[in-house]
PDB file of C-alpha atoms in Angstrom:
ATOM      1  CA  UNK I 295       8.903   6.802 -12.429  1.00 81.00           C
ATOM      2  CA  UNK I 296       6.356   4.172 -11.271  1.00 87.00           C
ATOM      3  CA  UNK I 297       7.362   0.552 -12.279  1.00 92.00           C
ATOM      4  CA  UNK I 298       3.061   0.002 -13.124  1.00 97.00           C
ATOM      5  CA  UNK I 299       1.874   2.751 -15.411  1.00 97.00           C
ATOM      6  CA  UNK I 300      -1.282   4.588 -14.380  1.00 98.00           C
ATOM      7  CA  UNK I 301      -3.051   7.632 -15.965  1.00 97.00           C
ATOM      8  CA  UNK I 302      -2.238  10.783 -13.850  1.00 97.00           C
ATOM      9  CA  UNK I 303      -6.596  11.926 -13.949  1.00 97.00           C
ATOM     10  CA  UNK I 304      -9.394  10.596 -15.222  1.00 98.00           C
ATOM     11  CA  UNK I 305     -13.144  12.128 -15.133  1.00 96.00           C
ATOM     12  CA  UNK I 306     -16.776  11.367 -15.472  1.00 96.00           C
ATOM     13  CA  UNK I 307     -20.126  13.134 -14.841  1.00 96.00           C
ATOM     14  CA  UNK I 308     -21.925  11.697 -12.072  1.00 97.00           C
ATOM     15  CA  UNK I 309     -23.848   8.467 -12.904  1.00 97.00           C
ATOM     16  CA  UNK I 310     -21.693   7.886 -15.284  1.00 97.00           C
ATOM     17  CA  UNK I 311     -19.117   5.125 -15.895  1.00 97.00           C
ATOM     18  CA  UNK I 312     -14.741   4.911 -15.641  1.00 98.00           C
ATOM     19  CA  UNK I 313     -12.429   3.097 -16.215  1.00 98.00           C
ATOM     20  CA  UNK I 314      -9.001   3.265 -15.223  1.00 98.00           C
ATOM     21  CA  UNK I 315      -6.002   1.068 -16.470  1.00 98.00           C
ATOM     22  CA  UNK I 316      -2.891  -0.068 -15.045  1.00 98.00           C
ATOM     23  CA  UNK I 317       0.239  -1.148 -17.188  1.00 98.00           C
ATOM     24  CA  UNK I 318       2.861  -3.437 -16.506  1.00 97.00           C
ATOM     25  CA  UNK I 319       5.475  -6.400 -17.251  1.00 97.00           C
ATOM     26  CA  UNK I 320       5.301  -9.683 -17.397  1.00 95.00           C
ATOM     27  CA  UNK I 321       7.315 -10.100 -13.632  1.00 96.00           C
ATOM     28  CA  UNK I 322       4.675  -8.321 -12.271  1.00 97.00           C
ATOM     29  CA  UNK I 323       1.077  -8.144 -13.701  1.00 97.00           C
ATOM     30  CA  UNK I 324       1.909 -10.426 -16.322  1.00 96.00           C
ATOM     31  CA  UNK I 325       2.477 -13.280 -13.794  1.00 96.00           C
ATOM     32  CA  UNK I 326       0.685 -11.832 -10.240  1.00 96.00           C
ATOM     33  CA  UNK I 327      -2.193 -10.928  -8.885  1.00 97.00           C
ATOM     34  CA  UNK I 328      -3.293  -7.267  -8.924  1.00 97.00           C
ATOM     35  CA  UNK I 329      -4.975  -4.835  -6.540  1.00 98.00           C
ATOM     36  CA  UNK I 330      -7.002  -1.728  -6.464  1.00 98.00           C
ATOM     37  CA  UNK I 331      -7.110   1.247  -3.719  1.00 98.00           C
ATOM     38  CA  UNK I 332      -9.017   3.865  -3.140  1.00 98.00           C
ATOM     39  CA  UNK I 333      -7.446   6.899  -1.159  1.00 98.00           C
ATOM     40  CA  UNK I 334      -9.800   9.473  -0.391  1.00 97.00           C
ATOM     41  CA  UNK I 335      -8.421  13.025   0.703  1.00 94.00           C
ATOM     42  CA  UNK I 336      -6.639  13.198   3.993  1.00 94.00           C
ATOM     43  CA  UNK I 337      -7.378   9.031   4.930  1.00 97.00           C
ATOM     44  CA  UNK I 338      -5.638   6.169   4.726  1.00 98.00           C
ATOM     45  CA  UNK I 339      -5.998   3.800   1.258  1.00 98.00           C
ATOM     46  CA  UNK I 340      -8.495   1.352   1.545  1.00 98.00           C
ATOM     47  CA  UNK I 341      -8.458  -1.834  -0.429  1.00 98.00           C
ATOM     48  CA  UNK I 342     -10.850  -2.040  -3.445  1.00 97.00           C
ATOM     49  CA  UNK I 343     -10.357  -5.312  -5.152  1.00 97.00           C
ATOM     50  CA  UNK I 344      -7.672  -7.896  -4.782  1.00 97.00           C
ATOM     51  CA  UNK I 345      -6.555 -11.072  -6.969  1.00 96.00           C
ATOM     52  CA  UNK I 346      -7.656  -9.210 -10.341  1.00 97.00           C
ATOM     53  CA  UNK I 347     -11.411  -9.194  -9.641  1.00 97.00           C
ATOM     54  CA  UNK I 348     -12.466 -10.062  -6.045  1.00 97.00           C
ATOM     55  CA  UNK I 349     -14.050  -7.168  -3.867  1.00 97.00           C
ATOM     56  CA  UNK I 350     -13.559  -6.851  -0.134  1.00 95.00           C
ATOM     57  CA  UNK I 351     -16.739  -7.205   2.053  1.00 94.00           C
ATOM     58  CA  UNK I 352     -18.481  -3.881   2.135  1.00 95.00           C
ATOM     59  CA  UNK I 353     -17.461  -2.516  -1.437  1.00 97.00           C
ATOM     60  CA  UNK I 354     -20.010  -2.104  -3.656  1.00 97.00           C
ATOM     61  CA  UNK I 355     -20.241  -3.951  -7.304  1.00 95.00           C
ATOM     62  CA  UNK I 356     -19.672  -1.041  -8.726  1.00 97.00           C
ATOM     63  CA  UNK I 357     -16.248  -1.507  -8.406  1.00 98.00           C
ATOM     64  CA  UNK I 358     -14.902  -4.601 -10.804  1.00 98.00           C
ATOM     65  CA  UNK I 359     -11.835  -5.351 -11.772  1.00 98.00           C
ATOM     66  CA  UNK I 360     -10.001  -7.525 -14.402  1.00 98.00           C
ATOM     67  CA  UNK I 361      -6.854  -8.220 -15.982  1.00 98.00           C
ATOM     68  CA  UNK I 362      -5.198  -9.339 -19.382  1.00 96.00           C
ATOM     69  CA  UNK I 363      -1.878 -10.245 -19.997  1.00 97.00           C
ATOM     70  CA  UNK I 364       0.197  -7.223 -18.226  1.00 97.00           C
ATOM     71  CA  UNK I 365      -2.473  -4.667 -18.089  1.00 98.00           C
ATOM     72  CA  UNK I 366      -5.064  -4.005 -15.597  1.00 98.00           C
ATOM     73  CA  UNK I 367      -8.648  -2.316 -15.587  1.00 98.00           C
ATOM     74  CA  UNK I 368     -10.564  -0.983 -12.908  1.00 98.00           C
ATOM     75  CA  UNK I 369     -14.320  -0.016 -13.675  1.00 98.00           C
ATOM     76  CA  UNK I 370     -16.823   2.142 -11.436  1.00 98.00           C
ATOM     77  CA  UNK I 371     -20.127   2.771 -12.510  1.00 97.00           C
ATOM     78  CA  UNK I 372     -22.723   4.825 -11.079  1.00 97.00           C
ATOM     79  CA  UNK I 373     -20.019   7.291 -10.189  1.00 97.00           C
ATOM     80  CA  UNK I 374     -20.853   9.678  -7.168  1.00 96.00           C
ATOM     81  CA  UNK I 375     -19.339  12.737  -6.150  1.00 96.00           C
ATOM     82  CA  UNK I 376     -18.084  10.637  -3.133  1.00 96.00           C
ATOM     83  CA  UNK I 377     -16.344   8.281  -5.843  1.00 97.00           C
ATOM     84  CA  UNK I 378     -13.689  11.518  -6.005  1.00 97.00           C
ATOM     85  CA  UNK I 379     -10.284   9.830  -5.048  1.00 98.00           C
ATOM     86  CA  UNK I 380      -6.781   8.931  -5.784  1.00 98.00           C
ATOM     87  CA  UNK I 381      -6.976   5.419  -6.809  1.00 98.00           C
ATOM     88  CA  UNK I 382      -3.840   2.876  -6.691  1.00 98.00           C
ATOM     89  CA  UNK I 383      -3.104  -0.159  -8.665  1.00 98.00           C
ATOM     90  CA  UNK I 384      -0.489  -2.735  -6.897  1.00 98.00           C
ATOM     91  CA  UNK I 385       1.099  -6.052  -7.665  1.00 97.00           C
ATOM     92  CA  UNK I 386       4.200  -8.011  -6.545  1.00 97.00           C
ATOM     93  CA  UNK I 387       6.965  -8.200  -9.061  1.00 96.00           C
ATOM     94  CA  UNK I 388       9.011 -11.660  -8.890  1.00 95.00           C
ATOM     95  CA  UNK I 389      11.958  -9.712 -10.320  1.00 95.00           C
ATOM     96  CA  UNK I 390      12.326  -7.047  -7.717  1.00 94.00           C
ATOM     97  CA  UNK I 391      11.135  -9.416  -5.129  1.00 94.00           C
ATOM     98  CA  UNK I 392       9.212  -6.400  -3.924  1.00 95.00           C
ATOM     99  CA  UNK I 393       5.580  -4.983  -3.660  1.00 97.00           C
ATOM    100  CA  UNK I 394       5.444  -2.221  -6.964  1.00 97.00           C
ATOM    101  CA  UNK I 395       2.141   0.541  -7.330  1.00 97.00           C
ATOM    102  CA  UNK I 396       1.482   2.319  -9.952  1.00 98.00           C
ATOM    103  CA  UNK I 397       1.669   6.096 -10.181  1.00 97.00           C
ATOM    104  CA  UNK I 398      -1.895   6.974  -8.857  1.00 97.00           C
ATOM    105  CA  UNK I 399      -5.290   7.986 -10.891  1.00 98.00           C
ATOM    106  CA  UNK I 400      -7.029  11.157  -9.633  1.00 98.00           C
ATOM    107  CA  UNK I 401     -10.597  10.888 -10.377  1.00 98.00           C
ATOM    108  CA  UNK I 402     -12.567  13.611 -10.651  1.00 97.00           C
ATOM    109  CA  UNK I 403     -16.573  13.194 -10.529  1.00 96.00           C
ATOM    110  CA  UNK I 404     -18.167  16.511 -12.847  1.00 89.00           C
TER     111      UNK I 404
ATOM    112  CA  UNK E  26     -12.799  -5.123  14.631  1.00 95.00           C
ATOM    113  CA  UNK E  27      -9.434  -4.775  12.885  1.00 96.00           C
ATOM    114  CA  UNK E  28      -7.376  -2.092  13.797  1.00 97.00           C
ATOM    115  CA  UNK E  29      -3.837  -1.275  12.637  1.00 97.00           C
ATOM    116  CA  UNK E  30      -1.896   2.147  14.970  1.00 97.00           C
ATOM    117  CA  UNK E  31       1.522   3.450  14.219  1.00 97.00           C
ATOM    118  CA  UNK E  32       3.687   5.284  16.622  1.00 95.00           C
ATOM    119  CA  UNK E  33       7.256   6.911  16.552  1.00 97.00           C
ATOM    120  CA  UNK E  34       7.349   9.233  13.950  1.00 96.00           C
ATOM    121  CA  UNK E  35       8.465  12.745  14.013  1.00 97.00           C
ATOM    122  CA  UNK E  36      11.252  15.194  13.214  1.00 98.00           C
ATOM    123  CA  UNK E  37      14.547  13.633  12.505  1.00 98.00           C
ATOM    124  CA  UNK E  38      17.905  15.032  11.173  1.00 97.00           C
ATOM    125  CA  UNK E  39      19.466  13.891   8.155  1.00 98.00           C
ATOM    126  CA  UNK E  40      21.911  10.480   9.335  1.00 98.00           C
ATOM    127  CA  UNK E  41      19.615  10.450  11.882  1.00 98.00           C
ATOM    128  CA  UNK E  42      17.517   7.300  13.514  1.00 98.00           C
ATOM    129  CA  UNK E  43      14.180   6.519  14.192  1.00 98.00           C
ATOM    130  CA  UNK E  44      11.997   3.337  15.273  1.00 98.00           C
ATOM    131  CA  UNK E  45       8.576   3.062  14.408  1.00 98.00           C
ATOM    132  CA  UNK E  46       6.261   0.681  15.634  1.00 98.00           C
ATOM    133  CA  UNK E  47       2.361  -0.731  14.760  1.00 98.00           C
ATOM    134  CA  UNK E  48       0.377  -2.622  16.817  1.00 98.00           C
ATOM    135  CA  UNK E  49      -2.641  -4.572  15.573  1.00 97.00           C
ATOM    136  CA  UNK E  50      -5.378  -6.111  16.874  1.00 97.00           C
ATOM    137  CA  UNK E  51      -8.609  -8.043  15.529  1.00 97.00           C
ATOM    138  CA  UNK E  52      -7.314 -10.768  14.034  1.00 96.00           C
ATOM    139  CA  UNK E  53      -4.628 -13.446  14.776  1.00 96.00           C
ATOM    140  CA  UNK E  54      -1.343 -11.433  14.283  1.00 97.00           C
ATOM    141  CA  UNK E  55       0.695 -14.164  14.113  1.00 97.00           C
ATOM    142  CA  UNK E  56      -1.226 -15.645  11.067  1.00 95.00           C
ATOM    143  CA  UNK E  57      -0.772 -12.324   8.621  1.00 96.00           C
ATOM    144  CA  UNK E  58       2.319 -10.547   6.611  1.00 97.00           C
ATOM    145  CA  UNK E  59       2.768  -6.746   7.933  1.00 97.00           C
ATOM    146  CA  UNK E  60       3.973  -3.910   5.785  1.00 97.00           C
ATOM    147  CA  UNK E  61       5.309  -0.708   5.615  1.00 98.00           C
ATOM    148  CA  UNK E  62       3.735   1.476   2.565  1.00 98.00           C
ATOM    149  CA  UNK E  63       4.915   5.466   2.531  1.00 98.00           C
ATOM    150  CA  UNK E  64       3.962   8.513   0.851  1.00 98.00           C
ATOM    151  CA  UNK E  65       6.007  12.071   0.395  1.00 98.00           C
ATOM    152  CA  UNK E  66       4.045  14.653   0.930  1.00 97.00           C
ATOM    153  CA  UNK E  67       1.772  15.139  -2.378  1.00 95.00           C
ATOM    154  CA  UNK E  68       3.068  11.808  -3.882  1.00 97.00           C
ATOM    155  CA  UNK E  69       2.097   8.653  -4.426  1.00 97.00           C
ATOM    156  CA  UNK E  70       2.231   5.088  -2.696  1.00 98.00           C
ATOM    157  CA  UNK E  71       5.385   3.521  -1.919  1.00 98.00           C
ATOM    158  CA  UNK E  72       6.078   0.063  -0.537  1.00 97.00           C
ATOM    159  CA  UNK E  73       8.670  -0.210   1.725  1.00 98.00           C
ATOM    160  CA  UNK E  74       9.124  -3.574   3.178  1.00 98.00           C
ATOM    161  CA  UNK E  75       7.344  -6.394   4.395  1.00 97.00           C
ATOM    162  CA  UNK E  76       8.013  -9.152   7.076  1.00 97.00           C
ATOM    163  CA  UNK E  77       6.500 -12.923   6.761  1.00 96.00           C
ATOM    164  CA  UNK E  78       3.844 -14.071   9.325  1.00 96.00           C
ATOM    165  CA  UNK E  79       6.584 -15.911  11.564  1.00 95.00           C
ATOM    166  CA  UNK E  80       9.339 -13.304  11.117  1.00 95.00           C
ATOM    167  CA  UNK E  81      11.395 -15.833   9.148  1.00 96.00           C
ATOM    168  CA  UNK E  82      11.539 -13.555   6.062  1.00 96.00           C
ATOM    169  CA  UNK E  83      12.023 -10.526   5.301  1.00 97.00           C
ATOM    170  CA  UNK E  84      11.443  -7.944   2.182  1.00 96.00           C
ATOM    171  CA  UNK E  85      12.617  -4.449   1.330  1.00 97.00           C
ATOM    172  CA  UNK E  86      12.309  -1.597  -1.550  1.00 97.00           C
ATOM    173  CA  UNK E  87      15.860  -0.873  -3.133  1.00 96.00           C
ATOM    174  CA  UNK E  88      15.438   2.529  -2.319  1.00 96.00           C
ATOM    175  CA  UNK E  89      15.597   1.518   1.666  1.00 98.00           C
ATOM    176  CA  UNK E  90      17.598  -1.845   1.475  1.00 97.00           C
ATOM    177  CA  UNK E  91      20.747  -1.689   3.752  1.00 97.00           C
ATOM    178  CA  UNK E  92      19.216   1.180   6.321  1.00 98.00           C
ATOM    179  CA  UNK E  93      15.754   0.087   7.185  1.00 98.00           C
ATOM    180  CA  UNK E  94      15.414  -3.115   9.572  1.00 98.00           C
ATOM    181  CA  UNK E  95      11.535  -4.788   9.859  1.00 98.00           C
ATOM    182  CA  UNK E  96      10.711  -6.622  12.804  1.00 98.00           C
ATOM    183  CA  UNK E  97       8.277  -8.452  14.509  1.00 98.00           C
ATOM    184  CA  UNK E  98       6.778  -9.440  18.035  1.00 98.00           C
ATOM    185  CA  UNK E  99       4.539 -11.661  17.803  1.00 98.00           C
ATOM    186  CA  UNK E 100       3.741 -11.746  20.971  1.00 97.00           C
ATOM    187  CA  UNK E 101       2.909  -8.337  21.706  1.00 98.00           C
ATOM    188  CA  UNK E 102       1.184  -7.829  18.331  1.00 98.00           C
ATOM    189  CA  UNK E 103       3.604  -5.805  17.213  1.00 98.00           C
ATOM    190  CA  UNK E 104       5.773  -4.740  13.935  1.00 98.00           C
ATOM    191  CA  UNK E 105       8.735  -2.326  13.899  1.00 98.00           C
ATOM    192  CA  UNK E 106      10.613  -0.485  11.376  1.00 98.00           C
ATOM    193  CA  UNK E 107      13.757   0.491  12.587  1.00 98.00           C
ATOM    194  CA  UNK E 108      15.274   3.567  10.366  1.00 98.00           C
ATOM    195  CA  UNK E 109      18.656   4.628  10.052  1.00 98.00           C
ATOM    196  CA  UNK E 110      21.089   6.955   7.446  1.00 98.00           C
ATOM    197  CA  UNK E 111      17.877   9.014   7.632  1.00 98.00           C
ATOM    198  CA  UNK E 112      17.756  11.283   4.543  1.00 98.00           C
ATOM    199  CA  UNK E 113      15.141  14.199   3.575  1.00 97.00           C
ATOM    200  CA  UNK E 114      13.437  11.906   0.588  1.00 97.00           C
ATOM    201  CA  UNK E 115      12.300   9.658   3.801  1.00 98.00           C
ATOM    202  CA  UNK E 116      10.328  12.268   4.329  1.00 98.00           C
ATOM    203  CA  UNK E 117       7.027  10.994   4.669  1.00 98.00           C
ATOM    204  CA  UNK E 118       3.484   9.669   5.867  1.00 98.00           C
ATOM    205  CA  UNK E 119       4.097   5.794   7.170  1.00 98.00           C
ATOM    206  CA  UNK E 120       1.518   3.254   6.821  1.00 98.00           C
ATOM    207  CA  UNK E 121       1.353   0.349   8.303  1.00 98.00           C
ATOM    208  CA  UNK E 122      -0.984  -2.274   6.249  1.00 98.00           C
ATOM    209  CA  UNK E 123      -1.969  -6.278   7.127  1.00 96.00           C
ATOM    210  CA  UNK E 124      -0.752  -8.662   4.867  1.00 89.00           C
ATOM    211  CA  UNK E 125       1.169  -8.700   1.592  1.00 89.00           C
ATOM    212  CA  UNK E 126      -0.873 -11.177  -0.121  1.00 83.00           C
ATOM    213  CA  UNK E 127      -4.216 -13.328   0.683  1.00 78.00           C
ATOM    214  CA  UNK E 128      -5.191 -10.142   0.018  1.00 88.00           C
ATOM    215  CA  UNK E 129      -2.712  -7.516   0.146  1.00 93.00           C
ATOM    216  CA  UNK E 130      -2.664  -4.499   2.330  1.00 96.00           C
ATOM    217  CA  UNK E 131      -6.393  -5.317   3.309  1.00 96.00           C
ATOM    218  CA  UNK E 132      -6.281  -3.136   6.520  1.00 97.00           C
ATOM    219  CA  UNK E 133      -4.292  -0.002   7.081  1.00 98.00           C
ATOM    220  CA  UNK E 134      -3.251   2.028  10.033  1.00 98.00           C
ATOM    221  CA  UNK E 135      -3.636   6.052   9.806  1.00 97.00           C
ATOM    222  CA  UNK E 136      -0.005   6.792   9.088  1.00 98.00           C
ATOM    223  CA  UNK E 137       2.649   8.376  10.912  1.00 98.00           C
ATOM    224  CA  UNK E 138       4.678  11.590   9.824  1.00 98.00           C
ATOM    225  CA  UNK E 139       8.572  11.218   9.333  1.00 98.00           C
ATOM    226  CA  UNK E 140      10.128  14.386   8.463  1.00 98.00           C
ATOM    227  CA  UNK E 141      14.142  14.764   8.344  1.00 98.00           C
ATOM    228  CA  UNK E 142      15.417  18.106   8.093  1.00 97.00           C
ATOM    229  CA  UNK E 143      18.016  19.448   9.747  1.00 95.00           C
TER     230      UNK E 143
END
């Protein structure tokens, strides 16, 4: 049981636009900056967005990201069959003094 | 160019030790955070624990607390994570990752398999 609370799959046609949320507490989302990865079959995660909304060189703005009160959102639009991924939500929580992610979000581009 | 390599995994019996280390280069090491993140096979991300820029402090998941040591060398670019009471839901792929904040995680290593079974 993931301390964040993710969907388990989401899906979209290609061109097409998803979002996927992230739930949490107030020691963690509620008061923290969250972050978005992208973890593509067989590789690493890569970072996606960081400090609710801000986007690593080299990602694309299709990938946005916001936050309000203890929930998160990320958004991808013009969704490509490369787009297919497990995607990751993370945050610190100031009560476990430790790094928490949510559960995972398998997207799956139609 | 940032790159982040893990070494020392492998097969390990249950009680069992293992040491696993990351070396980084690209950046100024002793500037960043380092982290462990894990993942069983088929699961999802875990964090594991983290280590401040100048070693000073130091930051575990409950789930590890009391058997898993995280070091640093700053001056060979290194981090370690020193495993012990090894038990088979350790089992996993380890990631090193740069930073924990400012942003978190930004660059990560390819993982290294540890497996206990006896």
């Amino acid at each position: 049981q993931s301390v964040l609370t993710q969907p388990p799959s989401v899906s979209a046609a290609p061109g097409q636009k998803v979002t996927i949320s992230c739930s949490g507490r107030s020691s963690n989302i509620g008061n923290n900056y969250v972050s978005w990865y992208q973890q593509l079959p067989g590789t690493a995660p890569k970072l996606l967005i960081y400090e609710n909304n801000k986007r690593p060189s080299g990602i694309p703005d299709r990938f946005s990201g916001s936050k309000s009160g203890t929930s998160a959102t990320l958004g991808i639009t013009g969704l490509q069959t490369g787009d297919e991924a497990d995607y990751y939500c993370g945050t610190w929580d100031s009560s476990l003094s430790g790094w928490v992610f949510g559960g995972g979000t398998k997207l799956t581009v139609l | 160019e940032v790159q982040v390599l893990e070494f020392g995994g492998g097969l390990v019996q249950p009680g069992g030790s293992l040491r696993l280390s990351c070396a980084a280069s690209g950046f100024t090491f002793s500037n960043y955070a380092m982290s462990w993140v894990r993942q069983a096979p088929g699961k999802g991300l875990e964090w594991v624990s983290a280590i401040s820029a100048n070693g000073d402090s130091t930051y575990y998941a409950d789930s590890v607390k009391d058997r898993f040591t995280i070091s640093r060398d700053n001056s060979k670019n290194t981090v370690y994570l020193e495993m012990n009471s090894l038990r088979a839901d350790d089992t996993a792929v380890y990631y090193c990752a740069k930073g924990l904040s400012q942003p978190p995680f930004d660059y990560w290593g390819q993982g290294t398999l540890v497996t206990v079974s006896s």
